[in-house]
Amino acid sequence: PALSSAPQATASGDEAPTEYQEDVEVTTVGETRAERRRKSAEAVQVIELEQAGMETADLGTALSRAEGVDVRRAGGLGSSARISIAGLSDDQVRFFIDGVPLELAGYGPDLANVPVNLVQQLEVYQGVVPIRFGADVLGGAVELVTDQDVRGAGVAASYELGSFDTHRFTASARHLQESTGLLVRAHGFYDDARNNYPVNVEVANDLGKPVPVEVRRFHDGYRAGGASIEAGFVDQPWARRLLVRGFINAAGRDVQNDVDMESPYGEVTSAEGSAGATLRYSRSHDAGVTVDAVGGYTFRRNRFLDLGTCAYDWYGRCLATLPQPGEISEGGVERYINQHSAFARLHAAWTPVPGGAHTLRLALSPTFVTRSGEDRRLQANNVLDPLSAGRGVTSLVTGVEYQVDAFDGRLQNIAFVKDYLQDVRAQKLLPSAEFLDLGRTAHELGVGDSLRLRLGSTLSAKASYEWATRLPRPDELFGDGLLIEDSLELQPETSHNFNLGLGYASEPGRAGSFRANAGGFARLAEQLIFLTARGSYYAYENVVSARSLGVLGAAGWTSPGRYLSLDGNATWQDLRNTSSEGRYGAFQGQRLPNRPYLTANGSAQGRLTGLLRFQDELLVTWRTRYVDSFLVAWEGVGSQDSKLRIDSQLTHALALTYVIRDMTTRLSWTLDCQNLTNARTFDFYGVQRPGRVIAAKFTLER
């Protein structure tokens, strides 16, 4: 499952070298980074975003169109998202942007809300993750690759206007002084949405009897913005890249309801902001050694407020005044969390013979994180605040990788070893109003291998394996000092990850071009960490072992002249509990609940050229997505008629795009309709997604 079915027609044939690239390899003239990744032994799927950037789909939507990936969201723009790869999700999947962890680059941990126009392509690593990312990853990783073109000067902008008062704006610019190699570039974005889409709920009538009604969400707004500026030197004898980047970002969200959309809120809000800087350096030496390094500092601050004094109904009316503040928690909540992070990613590659068959790579990735907070409601009542306790994590991930290319490049093998070292320190508030120092050090090893064999000019096979590890987070180990207790006995999550894939891509001919891939995967996971109830409080425990088996496939065809393109893919996975003891031992062999197991995507695109001028295009794109029904709870609990389930869902989208190009400029206008049939859709039980969305988007690149 490492070969993409996406068309290649939009790839730029003269893409500049990327800023983040550890691979030392000889490539043919005109070969893009996307093509190099696809042809490598890595278990990677590449999603190019040129067309998505002209449409109104966000990164979460674009990612959900790929086989083996599922994206579930709790609402509209700005809502939380659960992204899974081959059945593993949440903290088991990590996100990066140009090699830097997403949360340390100023965007927060949620990939789905990063503006799509700031990203050139997505690279999805399915269960086997290269050492260059320097992270403990159990289920896979997604890297966001930004536009790394440094030639000359350029500007780009986009504006989107959509249903439910949605506005999205992005802008970027760069300038290179050819004589000195001085590069300056900047980007910014702004998002604003009310998310006041209709939902179906139950509201008490005049007699107090709940009746079904359709209402609009009234407290679900989202606003975010950010900017960065980068300056330095490129393509100099002493450095290929030496760049300093500074950034600042902020986002605010209204909280409309509880987790199952039964209780509405009218004043609960959350917000987050970050600022920081990075320094990036890379250089190639005559001895066949290439060095890439990036380091930085990030400050993040999160805020959660629940200080409302009204009890609201679904019409947004204040039904009653609460005896004390707090719609969710009695007494109210005013919490702030501050986090300081410093990190480095150091990579070196050595190819003894330039252009040779052997490459040795080394990666060192230290990360330092400290966190503290404050609960102002407790402080106002002169109660010792457990959030004020300090917490710190120091981690070092080291990797060694050996790559060999044999038989004139037909065979490529990448073998690697990883070493994980983590030291965690925290303070626990005791009943005696004193803080107790806690600490734990963990050390783990991991190994893996990726193999690619070209069976001909159009056919290739891949196989990969990794013994993967995810170390517990500080919150999992030490709790939150309030309702979640410490669990110092937690063991790392581990998994044997296997992938097999076969891919075919033909050259364009009289019948057009064909592409197809098929694959299978297995995830044999142990010691999975879940939050469980222990009487009046909660704690994280290693409670589940699970195995995920799945198959996936994709196929596509593009006509001669690219007038018509058809693509489709499907994923089936079977994720089952293998625990025979403990809390979930009674459910051994049963499918893990609340997870879709069958999804499919399809698209058809018609293309006309030369309508009003020589280099214009008119694109009509239809997309569809199917998710089969799945149970919310364990399949062995309750009678068949009483089981809660999310019904199967089929949605459609239609986009009309007009593009004008010349030698230096591209303009596009798109009219997009998501959820064309206005179907009621749910990713989580009871939490309704937006219905029909109509949006327009304009983009400019010059």
XYZ file of C-alpha atoms in Angstrom:
702
model
C 0.000 0.000 0.000
C 2.727 2.433 -0.869
C 1.912 3.318 -4.447
C -0.420 6.199 -5.209
C -3.097 6.073 -7.856
C -3.174 9.825 -8.301
C -2.621 11.183 -11.816
C 0.819 12.523 -12.542
C -0.207 15.051 -15.155
C -0.057 18.082 -12.906
C 3.456 17.505 -11.572
C 5.903 20.243 -12.385
C 8.734 19.011 -14.525
C 11.235 21.586 -13.312
C 10.683 21.549 -9.554
C 13.506 23.088 -7.571
C 15.384 21.016 -4.982
C 13.456 20.757 -1.738
C 14.634 22.382 1.434
C 14.147 19.270 3.536
C 15.747 16.300 1.800
C 18.073 13.839 3.421
C 18.096 11.356 0.569
C 21.375 11.232 -1.333
C 20.494 9.840 -4.725
C 20.989 10.382 -8.426
C 17.729 11.142 -10.195
C 16.822 11.668 -13.796
C 16.370 15.197 -15.095
C 12.859 16.457 -14.412
C 12.035 13.852 -11.756
C 10.027 15.492 -8.985
C 10.177 14.807 -5.267
C 6.781 13.081 -5.522
C 8.093 10.716 -8.201
C 11.237 9.966 -6.189
C 9.167 9.103 -3.132
C 6.826 6.847 -5.103
C 9.741 4.996 -6.706
C 11.559 4.490 -3.406
C 11.265 1.450 -1.151
C 9.532 3.523 1.521
C 5.944 2.629 2.447
C 4.696 6.022 1.338
C 1.689 7.304 -0.522
C 2.039 10.733 -2.148
C -0.966 13.044 -2.547
C -0.300 16.043 -4.770
C -2.416 19.076 -3.948
C -2.327 21.308 -7.018
C -5.984 20.702 -7.824
C -7.082 20.576 -4.172
C -5.517 24.021 -3.802
C -7.886 25.356 -6.465
C -10.929 23.728 -4.834
C -12.478 24.386 -1.426
C -11.500 21.053 0.141
C -9.234 21.318 3.182
C -6.341 19.019 4.027
C -8.558 16.685 6.028
C -10.858 16.174 3.058
C -7.951 15.711 0.648
C -6.363 13.153 2.968
C -9.594 11.188 3.393
C -9.659 10.494 -0.366
C -6.589 8.257 -0.066
C -6.850 4.516 0.439
C -5.895 3.220 3.875
C -6.630 6.568 5.537
C -9.745 7.624 7.420
C -10.531 11.141 8.668
C -13.406 11.623 11.113
C -14.473 15.085 12.248
C -16.730 16.374 14.995
C -18.212 19.280 13.039
C -17.346 21.987 10.548
C -14.252 24.090 9.990
C -12.019 24.124 13.060
C -13.535 21.040 14.682
C -11.366 18.276 16.088
C -10.404 15.437 13.750
C -9.416 11.813 14.289
C -7.074 10.577 11.566
C -6.289 6.877 11.317
C -3.887 4.943 9.100
C -4.526 1.212 8.701
C -6.716 1.212 11.810
C -4.388 3.034 14.237
C -5.265 6.609 15.180
C -4.956 9.514 17.624
C -1.481 9.646 19.233
C -0.474 6.566 17.248
C -0.228 8.758 14.112
C 2.155 11.728 13.958
C 2.189 14.808 11.721
C 5.109 16.807 10.363
C 5.623 19.819 8.128
C 8.910 19.890 6.214
C 10.355 17.436 8.730
C 9.321 19.382 11.851
C 6.557 18.074 14.170
C 3.407 19.986 13.268
C 2.754 21.223 16.807
C 6.286 22.671 16.963
C 5.916 24.503 13.637
C 3.117 26.785 14.788
C 0.043 24.975 13.485
C -1.073 22.865 16.421
C -1.428 19.089 16.264
C -4.549 19.092 14.031
C -3.604 18.588 10.386
C -7.167 18.924 9.083
C -7.291 22.678 9.726
C -3.980 23.689 8.103
C -4.769 25.806 4.990
C -4.384 23.613 1.906
C -2.895 26.439 -0.180
C 0.175 26.522 2.060
C 0.990 22.873 1.279
C 2.280 21.374 -1.969
C 1.797 17.679 -1.252
C 1.063 15.139 1.488
C 3.239 12.101 2.112
C 1.505 9.324 4.061
C 3.852 6.768 5.668
C 1.865 3.648 6.453
C 3.207 1.967 9.570
C 6.889 2.016 8.567
C 8.382 5.448 9.244
C 11.877 6.595 8.111
C 14.429 7.526 10.748
C 14.618 11.147 9.547
C 11.398 12.043 11.400
C 12.974 11.285 14.779
C 9.761 10.309 16.556
C 8.192 7.361 18.351
C 5.421 6.458 15.904
C 3.182 3.412 16.220
C 0.764 3.592 13.301
C 2.213 5.917 10.692
C 3.055 9.497 9.858
C 1.851 12.252 7.552
C 4.282 14.864 6.263
C 3.092 18.168 4.854
C 5.506 19.382 2.179
C 5.374 23.102 1.460
C 6.419 24.851 -1.738
C 10.219 24.951 -1.637
C 10.759 26.834 -4.906
C 13.408 29.490 -4.256
C 13.894 30.758 -7.802
C 13.394 34.460 -8.530
C 10.369 36.260 -7.132
C 6.809 35.047 -6.773
C 3.492 35.709 -5.078
C 0.413 33.587 -4.424
C -2.966 34.244 -2.854
C -6.326 32.557 -2.403
C -9.721 33.575 -1.078
C -12.654 31.284 -0.307
C -16.227 32.244 0.514
C -18.609 29.506 1.595
C -21.778 28.494 3.385
C -22.224 29.140 7.103
C -20.299 32.427 6.883
C -17.011 30.758 5.981
C -14.092 32.918 4.832
C -10.562 31.618 4.200
C -7.619 33.673 2.940
C -3.974 32.787 2.280
C -1.081 34.780 0.850
C 2.615 34.129 0.291
C 5.543 35.848 -1.373
C 9.240 35.241 -1.969
C 12.211 37.079 -3.419
C 15.685 35.758 -4.236
C 18.604 38.072 -4.900
C 20.490 36.029 -7.469
C 23.848 37.770 -6.994
C 24.116 37.054 -3.256
C 21.748 34.104 -2.761
C 19.735 36.104 -0.221
C 16.209 34.706 0.058
C 13.250 36.287 1.842
C 9.813 34.696 1.886
C 6.664 35.045 3.953
C 3.193 33.602 4.231
C 0.011 34.298 6.131
C -3.493 32.924 6.508
C -6.817 33.837 8.077
C -9.881 31.622 8.628
C -13.292 32.649 9.928
C -16.471 30.541 10.107
C -19.692 30.678 12.101
C -20.459 26.993 11.425
C -24.152 27.742 11.962
C -25.321 24.766 9.927
C -28.684 23.049 10.586
C -28.767 19.972 12.830
C -31.547 17.640 13.918
C -32.022 17.446 17.685
C -34.747 16.865 20.245
C -36.209 19.856 22.097
C -38.941 19.848 24.743
C -42.272 21.237 23.539
C -44.745 23.258 25.610
C -45.787 20.081 27.412
C -42.204 19.158 28.234
C -42.136 16.259 25.772
C -38.987 15.925 23.608
C -39.816 16.325 19.921
C -37.464 16.247 16.901
C -36.713 19.659 15.393
C -34.192 21.195 13.019
C -32.206 24.091 14.462
C -29.068 25.981 13.542
C -25.946 25.733 15.621
C -25.564 29.072 17.382
C -22.250 28.832 19.247
C -19.796 27.009 16.989
C -17.607 29.753 15.544
C -13.982 29.308 14.578
C -11.355 31.941 13.875
C -7.669 31.395 13.191
C -4.765 33.275 11.701
C -1.034 33.161 11.437
C 2.022 34.456 9.672
C 5.671 33.567 9.209
C 8.706 35.151 7.641
C 11.881 33.373 6.584
C 15.215 34.805 5.507
C 18.657 33.469 4.730
C 20.949 32.246 1.990
C 20.563 29.439 -0.542
C 22.837 27.645 -3.016
C 26.105 29.012 -1.665
C 29.475 27.189 -1.592
C 29.322 27.102 2.197
C 25.657 26.076 2.497
C 22.869 24.830 0.289
C 20.392 26.281 2.791
C 20.852 28.581 5.779
C 17.444 29.950 6.740
C 15.911 31.502 9.844
C 12.121 31.399 10.226
C 9.895 33.141 12.746
C 6.173 32.483 13.138
C 3.091 33.349 15.162
C -0.352 31.706 15.072
C -3.592 31.870 17.040
C -6.976 30.128 16.921
C -10.208 30.388 18.872
C -13.175 28.002 18.964
C -16.651 28.103 20.418
C -17.841 24.866 22.011
C -21.444 24.149 21.006
C -22.261 20.842 22.685
C -21.098 17.781 24.609
C -19.543 14.725 22.981
C -22.834 13.162 21.825
C -24.640 16.430 20.944
C -27.265 16.143 23.670
C -26.501 19.255 25.762
C -26.029 22.651 24.059
C -23.655 25.289 25.422
C -23.748 29.014 24.760
C -20.589 30.501 26.287
C -17.919 27.764 26.470
C -14.796 28.622 24.453
C -11.268 27.376 23.844
C -8.255 29.060 22.290
C -4.632 28.384 21.511
C -1.678 30.365 20.275
C 1.955 29.754 19.467
C 5.084 31.606 18.484
C 8.603 30.492 17.759
C 11.574 30.328 15.460
C 13.602 27.724 13.568
C 17.072 27.620 12.049
C 17.670 25.315 9.087
C 21.021 24.370 7.552
C 22.081 21.927 4.872
C 25.274 21.323 2.930
C 26.808 18.714 0.654
C 30.503 17.883 0.971
C 32.913 16.536 -1.629
C 33.454 13.323 0.332
C 29.917 12.168 -0.428
C 28.571 13.477 2.874
C 25.364 15.474 3.118
C 24.305 17.207 6.327
C 20.803 18.509 7.065
C 19.857 20.121 10.350
C 16.932 22.045 11.767
C 16.414 23.292 15.286
C 14.010 25.610 16.981
C 11.984 26.855 19.906
C 8.194 27.061 20.229
C 5.966 28.552 22.905
C 2.345 27.374 23.024
C -0.491 28.580 25.218
C -3.912 26.918 25.470
C -6.976 28.356 27.161
C -10.311 26.787 28.127
C -13.157 28.880 29.563
C -16.429 27.621 31.017
C -17.763 30.618 32.925
C -21.296 30.889 31.563
C -24.128 31.657 33.965
C -27.020 30.556 31.709
C -28.490 27.195 30.796
C -29.141 27.365 27.040
C -31.530 25.457 24.802
C -30.934 24.553 21.152
C -32.559 27.804 20.021
C -29.859 29.801 21.794
C -32.219 30.999 24.510
C -31.178 31.369 28.132
C -33.673 29.157 29.931
C -32.409 29.654 33.460
C -29.686 31.354 35.443
C -27.203 28.898 36.921
C -26.573 29.096 40.677
C -22.851 29.431 39.943
C -20.773 29.761 36.766
C -20.141 26.728 34.594
C -22.225 25.106 31.856
C -20.077 21.951 31.811
C -18.477 21.929 35.263
C -20.189 23.189 38.376
C -18.210 26.171 39.617
C -16.760 26.966 36.203
C -13.376 26.470 34.584
C -10.717 29.010 33.611
C -7.591 27.064 32.702
C -4.397 28.041 30.922
C -1.609 25.693 29.831
C 1.840 26.984 28.832
C 4.342 24.826 26.986
C 7.948 25.563 26.036
C 9.572 23.265 23.460
C 13.069 23.115 22.024
C 14.043 20.580 19.393
C 16.655 19.609 16.841
C 16.704 17.226 13.899
C 20.219 16.326 12.758
C 20.718 14.131 9.696
C 23.840 12.980 7.905
C 24.145 10.762 4.841
C 27.264 9.222 3.337
C 27.519 7.753 -0.145
C 31.094 6.429 -0.542
C 30.950 6.524 -4.342
C 29.039 9.486 -5.821
C 25.956 8.091 -7.470
C 26.817 4.688 -6.023
C 24.594 1.917 -4.769
C 25.280 2.246 -1.033
C 24.173 4.992 1.360
C 24.499 5.134 5.148
C 22.375 7.584 7.134
C 22.383 8.743 10.745
C 19.636 10.717 12.501
C 19.712 12.354 15.948
C 16.526 13.997 17.235
C 16.548 15.506 20.740
C 13.409 17.231 22.055
C 12.907 19.150 25.312
C 9.423 20.081 26.540
C 8.316 21.790 29.759
C 4.709 22.458 30.680
C 2.882 24.278 33.447
C -0.525 25.836 33.858
C -2.966 27.623 36.065
C -6.579 27.124 37.106
C -7.710 30.625 37.989
C -10.979 29.480 39.524
C -9.048 27.442 42.091
C -6.597 30.273 42.693
C -9.449 32.730 43.238
C -10.721 30.450 46.011
C -7.225 30.174 47.559
C -7.007 26.491 46.645
C -3.620 25.052 45.722
C -3.577 24.659 41.952
C -2.351 21.229 40.686
C -1.834 22.683 37.198
C 0.913 24.949 38.559
C 3.132 21.893 39.034
C 5.971 21.709 36.548
C 6.331 18.894 34.033
C 9.176 18.142 31.694
C 10.017 15.632 29.001
C 13.418 15.030 27.467
C 13.589 12.590 24.590
C 16.264 11.437 22.189
C 15.443 9.356 19.143
C 18.427 7.983 17.229
C 18.342 6.090 13.979
C 20.792 4.383 11.639
C 19.723 3.474 8.124
C 21.445 1.580 5.321
C 20.206 1.770 1.739
C 21.390 -0.366 -1.146
C 20.366 -0.180 -4.801
C 21.127 -3.257 -6.895
C 20.531 -4.728 -10.337
C 20.656 -1.369 -12.126
C 18.220 0.160 -9.658
C 15.566 -2.517 -10.011
C 16.021 -3.511 -6.363
C 16.174 -1.083 -3.452
C 16.379 -2.091 0.197
C 16.389 0.176 3.247
C 17.174 -1.385 6.640
C 17.121 0.657 9.841
C 17.483 0.545 13.601
C 15.933 3.048 16.016
C 16.721 3.844 19.644
C 14.250 5.674 21.898
C 15.238 7.351 25.158
C 12.727 9.322 27.217
C 13.035 10.981 30.623
C 9.868 12.416 32.167
C 9.642 14.547 35.323
C 6.528 15.878 37.056
C 5.074 16.954 40.378
C 1.979 15.457 42.004
C -0.205 17.375 44.434
C -0.693 15.364 47.637
C -3.678 15.609 50.031
C -1.255 17.296 52.445
C -1.063 20.261 50.009
C 2.528 19.397 49.118
C 4.036 18.515 45.762
C 5.739 15.147 45.319
C 8.435 14.856 42.656
C 7.862 11.990 40.230
C 9.990 10.725 37.398
C 10.499 7.893 34.964
C 13.051 6.970 32.324
C 12.259 4.640 29.436
C 14.504 3.065 26.823
C 13.277 1.089 23.799
C 14.646 -0.229 20.505
C 13.041 -0.653 17.103
C 13.993 -2.199 13.762
C 12.566 -2.204 10.275
C 13.148 -2.874 6.608
C 11.642 -1.688 3.317
C 12.081 -3.424 -0.034
C 11.124 -2.353 -3.547
C 11.489 -4.501 -6.667
C 10.806 -3.243 -10.173
C 9.285 -6.096 -12.149
C 9.365 -4.105 -15.373
C 9.084 -0.566 -16.641
C 5.460 -0.306 -15.466
C 5.170 -2.781 -12.573
C 6.757 -2.762 -9.124
C 6.295 -4.497 -5.790
C 6.966 -3.309 -2.253
C 7.224 -4.986 1.129
C 8.009 -3.367 4.476
C 8.108 -4.131 8.195
C 8.736 -2.231 11.419
C 8.749 -3.158 15.079
C 7.212 0.174 16.094
C 7.008 1.843 19.504
C 5.066 4.740 21.016
C 6.186 5.961 24.428
C 3.518 7.193 26.885
C 2.838 10.927 26.943
C 3.391 12.890 30.180
C -0.373 13.336 30.642
C -0.817 9.571 30.371
C 1.905 8.934 32.940
C 1.143 11.692 35.444
C -2.517 12.573 34.895
C -3.856 16.122 34.990
C -3.832 16.664 38.744
C -7.633 16.849 38.776
C -9.713 13.901 37.545
C -6.958 11.800 35.934
C -4.563 9.997 38.274
C -0.928 9.146 37.597
C -0.039 5.775 36.014
C 3.700 5.328 36.359
C 3.444 1.626 35.522
C 2.377 2.337 31.924
C 4.287 0.381 29.291
C 5.032 1.644 25.767
C 2.627 0.724 22.997
C 4.260 -1.614 20.477
C 3.254 -3.088 17.147
C 4.548 -5.361 14.420
C 3.638 -3.479 11.234
C 3.616 -5.258 7.862
C 2.840 -3.877 4.388
C 2.681 -5.508 0.963
C 1.933 -3.655 -2.249
C 1.894 -4.106 -6.006
C 1.675 -1.086 -8.288
C 1.188 -0.557 -12.007
C 1.508 2.683 -13.985
C 1.484 2.680 -17.778
C 2.936 5.205 -20.151
C 0.385 7.330 -22.064
C -0.730 5.584 -25.251
C -3.565 5.380 -27.719
C -5.873 4.108 -25.007
C -4.688 6.689 -22.507
C -2.796 5.898 -19.321
C -3.714 3.378 -16.637
C -2.664 3.124 -13.015
C -3.547 0.631 -10.324
C -2.290 -0.698 -7.041
C -3.326 -3.355 -4.583
C -1.974 -4.144 -1.171
C -2.463 -5.595 2.238
C -1.399 -4.666 5.744
C -1.208 -6.137 9.209
C -0.815 -4.385 12.546
C -0.172 -6.627 15.555
C -0.375 -4.140 18.414
C 0.140 -4.721 22.117
C -0.206 -2.668 25.296
C -2.532 -0.085 23.714
C -3.238 2.745 26.151
C -6.828 3.741 26.992
C -8.356 6.137 29.509
C -10.410 4.054 31.961
C -12.638 4.795 34.954
C -11.496 3.904 38.476
C -14.435 4.785 40.664
C -14.652 8.564 40.962
C -11.527 9.273 38.896
C -9.785 8.134 35.728
C -6.395 6.716 34.796
C -4.613 5.553 31.675
C -3.974 1.816 31.429
C -2.435 -0.703 29.028
C -5.713 -2.522 28.471
C -5.935 -3.764 24.898
C -3.937 -5.817 22.483
C -5.319 -5.700 18.971
C -4.642 -6.836 15.475
C -5.644 -5.009 12.332
C -5.742 -6.838 9.008
C -6.722 -5.086 5.826
C -6.652 -4.921 2.072
C -6.830 -1.897 -0.157
C -6.770 -1.109 -3.815
C -6.981 1.763 -6.257
C -7.338 2.122 -10.000
C -7.416 5.017 -12.422
C -7.503 5.890 -16.099
C -6.770 9.095 -17.987
C -7.849 9.451 -21.589
C -5.559 10.578 -24.418
C -5.305 14.347 -24.216
C -6.376 14.218 -20.541
C -9.990 15.034 -21.458
C -11.354 12.526 -18.947
C -9.912 11.002 -15.768
C -11.494 8.294 -13.628
C -10.196 7.177 -10.229
C -11.443 4.968 -7.435
C -10.170 3.233 -4.322
C -11.455 1.095 -1.477
C -10.182 -0.003 1.930
C -11.382 -2.885 4.090
C -9.924 -3.437 7.534
C -10.684 -5.779 10.401
C -9.499 -4.427 13.754
C -10.117 -6.918 16.585
C -9.360 -7.207 20.272
C -6.818 -9.946 21.008
C -6.703 -9.426 24.800
C -7.613 -12.565 26.733
C -7.307 -11.029 30.198
C -8.054 -7.806 31.995
C -10.761 -5.235 31.457
C -11.520 -6.257 27.876
C -10.737 -9.965 28.093
C -14.438 -10.818 27.797
C -14.468 -9.228 24.342
C -11.586 -11.264 22.910
C -11.961 -11.763 19.178
C -14.559 -9.027 18.791
C -14.165 -6.096 16.434
C -13.071 -2.887 18.181
C -16.114 -0.599 18.389
C -16.771 2.827 16.916
C -14.422 2.422 13.953
C -15.440 2.191 10.273
C -14.125 -0.891 8.514
C -15.128 -0.345 4.863
C -14.635 2.908 2.956
C -14.456 3.780 -0.726
C -13.812 6.875 -2.833
C -14.445 7.656 -6.475
C -13.912 10.588 -8.814
C -14.463 11.571 -12.431
C -13.058 14.674 -14.065
C -13.758 16.171 -17.461
C -11.330 18.679 -18.945
C -11.732 21.119 -21.841
C -8.990 23.440 -23.075
C -8.709 26.455 -25.349
C -12.198 27.786 -24.644
C -11.520 31.528 -24.458
C -7.769 31.606 -24.898
C -4.948 29.245 -25.783
C -3.921 28.084 -22.305
C -7.182 28.036 -20.365
C -8.921 24.993 -18.861
C -12.409 24.136 -17.703
C -12.534 21.283 -15.188
C -15.696 19.542 -14.015
C -14.960 17.196 -11.094
C -17.382 14.824 -9.391
C -16.374 12.953 -6.242
C -18.149 10.425 -4.089
C -17.367 8.734 -0.773
C -18.934 5.704 0.864
C -18.604 4.597 4.499
C -20.248 1.332 5.510
C -22.264 1.137 8.724
C -20.428 0.253 11.937
C -21.301 -0.423 15.566
C -20.725 2.144 18.290
C -20.212 -0.440 21.094
C -18.836 -3.979 21.358
C -20.616 -6.340 18.972
C -21.145 -8.968 21.679
C -23.090 -6.651 23.999
C -26.891 -6.470 23.795
C -29.386 -7.861 21.329
C -29.116 -7.219 17.617
C -32.062 -4.801 17.659
C -30.662 -2.734 20.530
C -27.173 -2.146 19.144
C -26.266 1.469 18.417
C -24.694 1.964 15.018
C -23.771 4.670 12.554
C -25.598 3.879 9.337
C -23.852 3.593 5.989
C -23.301 6.934 4.267
C -22.880 7.972 0.633
C -21.931 11.564 -0.154
C -21.208 13.419 -3.374
C -19.370 16.597 -4.311
C -19.234 18.584 -7.551
C -16.713 21.267 -8.507
C -16.493 23.535 -11.555
C -13.065 25.120 -12.053
C -11.861 27.563 -14.704
C -8.101 28.082 -15.017
C -6.097 30.620 -17.019
C -2.355 30.127 -17.449
C 0.451 31.946 -19.181
C 4.232 31.804 -18.842
C 4.276 33.409 -15.385
C 0.742 33.485 -13.986
C -2.053 31.099 -13.076
C -5.558 32.265 -12.153
C -8.384 29.955 -11.120
C -12.034 30.301 -10.158
C -13.943 27.411 -8.589
C -17.562 26.858 -7.646
C -17.761 23.883 -5.307
C -20.662 21.983 -3.762
C -19.888 19.516 -0.969
C -22.490 16.975 0.178
C -24.490 17.608 -2.966
C -27.591 15.704 -1.811
C -27.649 17.361 1.633
C -27.415 13.949 3.320
C -27.343 13.701 7.110
C -23.829 12.502 7.917
C -22.111 11.465 11.137
C -18.488 10.602 11.836
C -19.217 10.106 15.545
C -22.470 8.862 17.031
C -25.005 11.673 17.488
C -22.652 14.425 16.265
C -24.029 15.709 12.961
C -21.704 17.011 10.236
C -22.596 19.976 7.984
C -25.094 19.338 5.201
C -24.836 20.835 1.726
C -22.009 23.368 1.484
C -21.676 25.750 -1.461
C -18.436 27.685 -1.775
C -16.457 29.742 -4.263
C -12.695 30.126 -4.409
C -10.235 32.309 -6.292
C -6.485 31.624 -6.518
C -3.575 33.543 -7.995
C 0.002 32.355 -8.538
C 2.640 34.494 -10.185
